[in-house]
mmCIF file with all atom_site columns, C-alpha atoms in Angstrom:
data_model
loop_
_atom_site.group_PDB
_atom_site.id
_atom_site.type_symbol
_atom_site.label_atom_id
_atom_site.label_alt_id
_atom_site.label_comp_id
_atom_site.label_asym_id
_atom_site.label_entity_id
_atom_site.label_seq_id
_atom_site.pdbx_PDB_ins_code
_atom_site.Cartn_x
_atom_site.Cartn_y
_atom_site.Cartn_z
_atom_site.occupancy
_atom_site.B_iso_or_equiv
_atom_site.pdbx_formal_charge
_atom_site.auth_seq_id
_atom_site.auth_comp_id
_atom_site.auth_asym_id
_atom_site.auth_atom_id
_atom_site.pdbx_PDB_model_num
ATOM 1   C CA . UNK I 1 1   ? -3.548  -28.515 9.635  1.00 43.00 ? 1   UNK I CA 1
ATOM 2   C CA . UNK I 1 2   ? -2.069  -31.615 10.231 1.00 53.00 ? 2   UNK I CA 1
ATOM 3   C CA . UNK I 1 3   ? 1.403   -30.518 9.720  1.00 69.00 ? 3   UNK I CA 1
ATOM 4   C CA . UNK I 1 4   ? 1.142   -28.367 12.767 1.00 82.00 ? 4   UNK I CA 1
ATOM 5   C CA . UNK I 1 5   ? 0.813   -31.377 15.255 1.00 90.00 ? 5   UNK I CA 1
ATOM 6   C CA . UNK I 1 6   ? 3.743   -31.541 17.723 1.00 94.00 ? 6   UNK I CA 1
ATOM 7   C CA . UNK I 1 7   ? 3.499   -35.337 18.418 1.00 93.00 ? 7   UNK I CA 1
ATOM 8   C CA . UNK I 1 8   ? 5.914   -34.704 21.645 1.00 94.00 ? 8   UNK I CA 1
ATOM 9   C CA . UNK I 1 9   ? 3.791   -32.087 22.846 1.00 94.00 ? 9   UNK I CA 1
ATOM 10  C CA . UNK I 1 10  ? 0.335   -34.186 22.069 1.00 93.00 ? 10  UNK I CA 1
ATOM 11  C CA . UNK I 1 11  ? 2.100   -36.979 24.268 1.00 93.00 ? 11  UNK I CA 1
ATOM 12  C CA . UNK I 1 12  ? 2.977   -35.332 27.082 1.00 93.00 ? 12  UNK I CA 1
ATOM 13  C CA . UNK I 1 13  ? -0.462  -33.924 27.114 1.00 93.00 ? 13  UNK I CA 1
ATOM 14  C CA . UNK I 1 14  ? -2.075  -37.624 26.794 1.00 92.00 ? 14  UNK I CA 1
ATOM 15  C CA . UNK I 1 15  ? 0.051   -38.765 29.589 1.00 94.00 ? 15  UNK I CA 1
ATOM 16  C CA . UNK I 1 16  ? -1.497  -35.995 32.035 1.00 93.00 ? 16  UNK I CA 1
ATOM 17  C CA . UNK I 1 17  ? -4.018  -37.723 34.528 1.00 91.00 ? 17  UNK I CA 1
ATOM 18  C CA . UNK I 1 18  ? -5.716  -34.383 35.060 1.00 92.00 ? 18  UNK I CA 1
ATOM 19  C CA . UNK I 1 19  ? -7.290  -34.531 31.234 1.00 93.00 ? 19  UNK I CA 1
ATOM 20  C CA . UNK I 1 20  ? -10.619 -33.826 31.129 1.00 92.00 ? 20  UNK I CA 1
ATOM 21  C CA . UNK I 1 21  ? -12.711 -35.176 28.157 1.00 91.00 ? 21  UNK I CA 1
ATOM 22  C CA . UNK I 1 22  ? -13.756 -38.324 26.526 1.00 91.00 ? 22  UNK I CA 1
ATOM 23  C CA . UNK I 1 23  ? -9.920  -39.599 25.407 1.00 88.00 ? 23  UNK I CA 1
ATOM 24  C CA . UNK I 1 24  ? -10.979 -38.713 22.012 1.00 88.00 ? 24  UNK I CA 1
ATOM 25  C CA . UNK I 1 25  ? -13.966 -41.110 21.746 1.00 92.00 ? 25  UNK I CA 1
ATOM 26  C CA . UNK I 1 26  ? -16.606 -38.658 21.762 1.00 93.00 ? 26  UNK I CA 1
ATOM 27  C CA . UNK I 1 27  ? -18.791 -38.385 18.848 1.00 94.00 ? 27  UNK I CA 1
ATOM 28  C CA . UNK I 1 28  ? -17.472 -35.138 16.836 1.00 95.00 ? 28  UNK I CA 1
ATOM 29  C CA . UNK I 1 29  ? -19.304 -32.029 17.925 1.00 91.00 ? 29  UNK I CA 1
ATOM 30  C CA . UNK I 1 30  ? -20.862 -33.745 21.043 1.00 94.00 ? 30  UNK I CA 1
ATOM 31  C CA . UNK I 1 31  ? -18.309 -31.161 23.304 1.00 96.00 ? 31  UNK I CA 1
ATOM 32  C CA . UNK I 1 32  ? -16.942 -27.973 22.225 1.00 95.00 ? 32  UNK I CA 1
ATOM 33  C CA . UNK I 1 33  ? -13.681 -26.098 23.265 1.00 97.00 ? 33  UNK I CA 1
ATOM 34  C CA . UNK I 1 34  ? -14.322 -22.701 25.180 1.00 97.00 ? 34  UNK I CA 1
ATOM 35  C CA . UNK I 1 35  ? -11.398 -20.141 24.996 1.00 98.00 ? 35  UNK I CA 1
ATOM 36  C CA . UNK I 1 36  ? -11.303 -17.612 27.648 1.00 98.00 ? 36  UNK I CA 1
ATOM 37  C CA . UNK I 1 37  ? -10.029 -14.875 25.816 1.00 97.00 ? 37  UNK I CA 1
ATOM 38  C CA . UNK I 1 38  ? -8.982  -13.018 29.008 1.00 97.00 ? 38  UNK I CA 1
ATOM 39  C CA . UNK I 1 39  ? -6.608  -15.352 29.586 1.00 97.00 ? 39  UNK I CA 1
ATOM 40  C CA . UNK I 1 40  ? -5.637  -16.591 26.102 1.00 97.00 ? 40  UNK I CA 1
ATOM 41  C CA . UNK I 1 41  ? -1.808  -15.395 25.300 1.00 96.00 ? 41  UNK I CA 1
ATOM 42  C CA . UNK I 1 42  ? -2.108  -17.009 21.611 1.00 96.00 ? 42  UNK I CA 1
ATOM 43  C CA . UNK I 1 43  ? 0.801   -19.234 22.318 1.00 96.00 ? 43  UNK I CA 1
ATOM 44  C CA . UNK I 1 44  ? -0.594  -21.785 20.006 1.00 97.00 ? 44  UNK I CA 1
ATOM 45  C CA . UNK I 1 45  ? -0.167  -24.996 22.362 1.00 97.00 ? 45  UNK I CA 1
ATOM 46  C CA . UNK I 1 46  ? -3.901  -25.817 21.836 1.00 97.00 ? 46  UNK I CA 1
ATOM 47  C CA . UNK I 1 47  ? -2.981  -25.969 17.765 1.00 97.00 ? 47  UNK I CA 1
ATOM 48  C CA . UNK I 1 48  ? -0.098  -27.855 18.133 1.00 97.00 ? 48  UNK I CA 1
ATOM 49  C CA . UNK I 1 49  ? -1.547  -31.011 20.213 1.00 97.00 ? 49  UNK I CA 1
ATOM 50  C CA . UNK I 1 50  ? -5.254  -31.041 18.645 1.00 96.00 ? 50  UNK I CA 1
ATOM 51  C CA . UNK I 1 51  ? -5.464  -34.263 16.561 1.00 95.00 ? 51  UNK I CA 1
ATOM 52  C CA . UNK I 1 52  ? -8.554  -32.615 14.962 1.00 95.00 ? 52  UNK I CA 1
ATOM 53  C CA . UNK I 1 53  ? -7.513  -29.224 13.790 1.00 96.00 ? 53  UNK I CA 1
ATOM 54  C CA . UNK I 1 54  ? -10.079 -27.673 15.925 1.00 97.00 ? 54  UNK I CA 1
ATOM 55  C CA . UNK I 1 55  ? -8.123  -24.645 16.894 1.00 98.00 ? 55  UNK I CA 1
ATOM 56  C CA . UNK I 1 56  ? -5.971  -21.609 15.000 1.00 97.00 ? 56  UNK I CA 1
ATOM 57  C CA . UNK I 1 57  ? -4.568  -18.415 16.357 1.00 97.00 ? 57  UNK I CA 1
ATOM 58  C CA . UNK I 1 58  ? -5.667  -15.471 14.818 1.00 97.00 ? 58  UNK I CA 1
ATOM 59  C CA . UNK I 1 59  ? -6.469  -11.793 15.318 1.00 98.00 ? 59  UNK I CA 1
ATOM 60  C CA . UNK I 1 60  ? -9.344  -10.898 17.869 1.00 97.00 ? 60  UNK I CA 1
ATOM 61  C CA . UNK I 1 61  ? -12.312 -9.252  16.180 1.00 96.00 ? 61  UNK I CA 1
ATOM 62  C CA . UNK I 1 62  ? -12.879 -5.725  17.327 1.00 97.00 ? 62  UNK I CA 1
ATOM 63  C CA . UNK I 1 63  ? -16.092 -6.660  19.114 1.00 97.00 ? 63  UNK I CA 1
ATOM 64  C CA . UNK I 1 64  ? -14.555 -9.419  20.967 1.00 96.00 ? 64  UNK I CA 1
ATOM 65  C CA . UNK I 1 65  ? -11.640 -7.215  22.019 1.00 97.00 ? 65  UNK I CA 1
ATOM 66  C CA . UNK I 1 66  ? -13.589 -4.513  23.353 1.00 97.00 ? 66  UNK I CA 1
ATOM 67  C CA . UNK I 1 67  ? -15.411 -7.254  25.537 1.00 97.00 ? 67  UNK I CA 1
ATOM 68  C CA . UNK I 1 68  ? -12.399 -7.998  27.030 1.00 97.00 ? 68  UNK I CA 1
ATOM 69  C CA . UNK I 1 69  ? -11.576 -6.918  30.601 1.00 97.00 ? 69  UNK I CA 1
ATOM 70  C CA . UNK I 1 70  ? -8.745  -4.202  31.075 1.00 97.00 ? 70  UNK I CA 1
ATOM 71  C CA . UNK I 1 71  ? -6.426  -6.791  31.876 1.00 96.00 ? 71  UNK I CA 1
ATOM 72  C CA . UNK I 1 72  ? -7.394  -9.062  28.968 1.00 96.00 ? 72  UNK I CA 1
ATOM 73  C CA . UNK I 1 73  ? -7.060  -6.124  26.597 1.00 97.00 ? 73  UNK I CA 1
ATOM 74  C CA . UNK I 1 74  ? -3.732  -5.430  27.901 1.00 96.00 ? 74  UNK I CA 1
ATOM 75  C CA . UNK I 1 75  ? -2.536  -9.170  27.349 1.00 94.00 ? 75  UNK I CA 1
ATOM 76  C CA . UNK I 1 76  ? -3.874  -9.072  23.891 1.00 95.00 ? 76  UNK I CA 1
ATOM 77  C CA . UNK I 1 77  ? -2.264  -5.745  22.641 1.00 96.00 ? 77  UNK I CA 1
ATOM 78  C CA . UNK I 1 78  ? 1.247   -7.530  24.174 1.00 96.00 ? 78  UNK I CA 1
ATOM 79  C CA . UNK I 1 79  ? 0.346   -10.570 21.817 1.00 95.00 ? 79  UNK I CA 1
ATOM 80  C CA . UNK I 1 80  ? -0.466  -8.698  18.906 1.00 97.00 ? 80  UNK I CA 1
ATOM 81  C CA . UNK I 1 81  ? -4.602  -8.979  19.529 1.00 97.00 ? 81  UNK I CA 1
ATOM 82  C CA . UNK I 1 82  ? -4.196  -12.652 18.795 1.00 97.00 ? 82  UNK I CA 1
ATOM 83  C CA . UNK I 1 83  ? -6.079  -15.410 20.647 1.00 97.00 ? 83  UNK I CA 1
ATOM 84  C CA . UNK I 1 84  ? -7.130  -18.767 19.941 1.00 97.00 ? 84  UNK I CA 1
ATOM 85  C CA . UNK I 1 85  ? -10.155 -19.664 17.872 1.00 97.00 ? 85  UNK I CA 1
ATOM 86  C CA . UNK I 1 86  ? -11.879 -22.657 17.048 1.00 97.00 ? 86  UNK I CA 1
ATOM 87  C CA . UNK I 1 87  ? -13.011 -22.623 13.714 1.00 97.00 ? 87  UNK I CA 1
ATOM 88  C CA . UNK I 1 88  ? -13.756 -26.088 13.387 1.00 97.00 ? 88  UNK I CA 1
ATOM 89  C CA . UNK I 1 89  ? -15.026 -26.840 16.800 1.00 96.00 ? 89  UNK I CA 1
ATOM 90  C CA . UNK I 1 90  ? -17.711 -29.428 15.503 1.00 95.00 ? 90  UNK I CA 1
ATOM 91  C CA . UNK I 1 91  ? -14.616 -31.575 14.550 1.00 96.00 ? 91  UNK I CA 1
ATOM 92  C CA . UNK I 1 92  ? -13.881 -31.580 18.759 1.00 96.00 ? 92  UNK I CA 1
ATOM 93  C CA . UNK I 1 93  ? -13.863 -35.182 20.079 1.00 96.00 ? 93  UNK I CA 1
ATOM 94  C CA . UNK I 1 94  ? -13.143 -34.363 23.436 1.00 96.00 ? 94  UNK I CA 1
ATOM 95  C CA . UNK I 1 95  ? -9.525  -35.450 24.051 1.00 94.00 ? 95  UNK I CA 1
ATOM 96  C CA . UNK I 1 96  ? -8.862  -32.625 26.463 1.00 96.00 ? 96  UNK I CA 1
ATOM 97  C CA . UNK I 1 97  ? -5.467  -32.370 25.094 1.00 97.00 ? 97  UNK I CA 1
ATOM 98  C CA . UNK I 1 98  ? -6.162  -28.715 24.444 1.00 97.00 ? 98  UNK I CA 1
ATOM 99  C CA . UNK I 1 99  ? -7.095  -28.230 27.959 1.00 97.00 ? 99  UNK I CA 1
ATOM 100 C CA . UNK I 1 100 ? -3.731  -29.574 29.689 1.00 97.00 ? 100 UNK I CA 1
ATOM 101 C CA . UNK I 1 101 ? -1.684  -28.072 27.317 1.00 97.00 ? 101 UNK I CA 1
ATOM 102 C CA . UNK I 1 102 ? -2.462  -24.520 27.371 1.00 97.00 ? 102 UNK I CA 1
ATOM 103 C CA . UNK I 1 103 ? -0.124  -22.812 29.792 1.00 97.00 ? 103 UNK I CA 1
ATOM 104 C CA . UNK I 1 104 ? -2.669  -20.157 30.683 1.00 97.00 ? 104 UNK I CA 1
ATOM 105 C CA . UNK I 1 105 ? -5.414  -22.802 31.353 1.00 97.00 ? 105 UNK I CA 1
ATOM 106 C CA . UNK I 1 106 ? -7.685  -20.745 28.834 1.00 98.00 ? 106 UNK I CA 1
ATOM 107 C CA . UNK I 1 107 ? -9.567  -23.732 27.511 1.00 98.00 ? 107 UNK I CA 1
ATOM 108 C CA . UNK I 1 108 ? -12.557 -25.718 28.940 1.00 97.00 ? 108 UNK I CA 1
ATOM 109 C CA . UNK I 1 109 ? -14.567 -28.476 27.281 1.00 96.00 ? 109 UNK I CA 1
ATOM 110 C CA . UNK I 1 110 ? -18.136 -28.257 27.425 1.00 96.00 ? 110 UNK I CA 1
ATOM 111 C CA . UNK I 1 111 ? -20.937 -30.369 26.251 1.00 94.00 ? 111 UNK I CA 1
ATOM 112 C CA . UNK I 1 112 ? -22.243 -28.852 23.133 1.00 89.00 ? 112 UNK I CA 1
ATOM 113 C CA . UNK I 1 113 ? -26.280 -28.054 23.288 1.00 77.00 ? 113 UNK I CA 1
ATOM 114 C CA . UNK I 1 114 ? -28.537 -30.682 21.632 1.00 58.00 ? 114 UNK I CA 1
ATOM 115 C CA . UNK I 1 115 ? -25.803 -33.329 21.439 1.00 49.00 ? 115 UNK I CA 1
ATOM 116 C CA . UNK I 1 116 ? -26.972 -36.506 22.005 1.00 44.00 ? 116 UNK I CA 1
#
């Protein structure tokens, strides 16, 4: 929720010159964040910097866990089978803060299908 926003981390992420996206100016839903669950270590930086509450850290579903690589499964197990999820992806305004804040470089912003 809004209480999870870490303003200092968000400020640091916003100052990064390599930040992709539309600087929070995209229409909600025009882009969506995609999490590479083989890389994600559920540290929650994405949750802490996202001003639109797009992310949460939760336990990975069994089917998604089974689809991971061996290395991804081991990482997931070490981190309590938790991963970043995007339950509110339609609220994304393509700030790119999550991309640069993620220490594992596990998040990408992609244009949403059918977004115009």
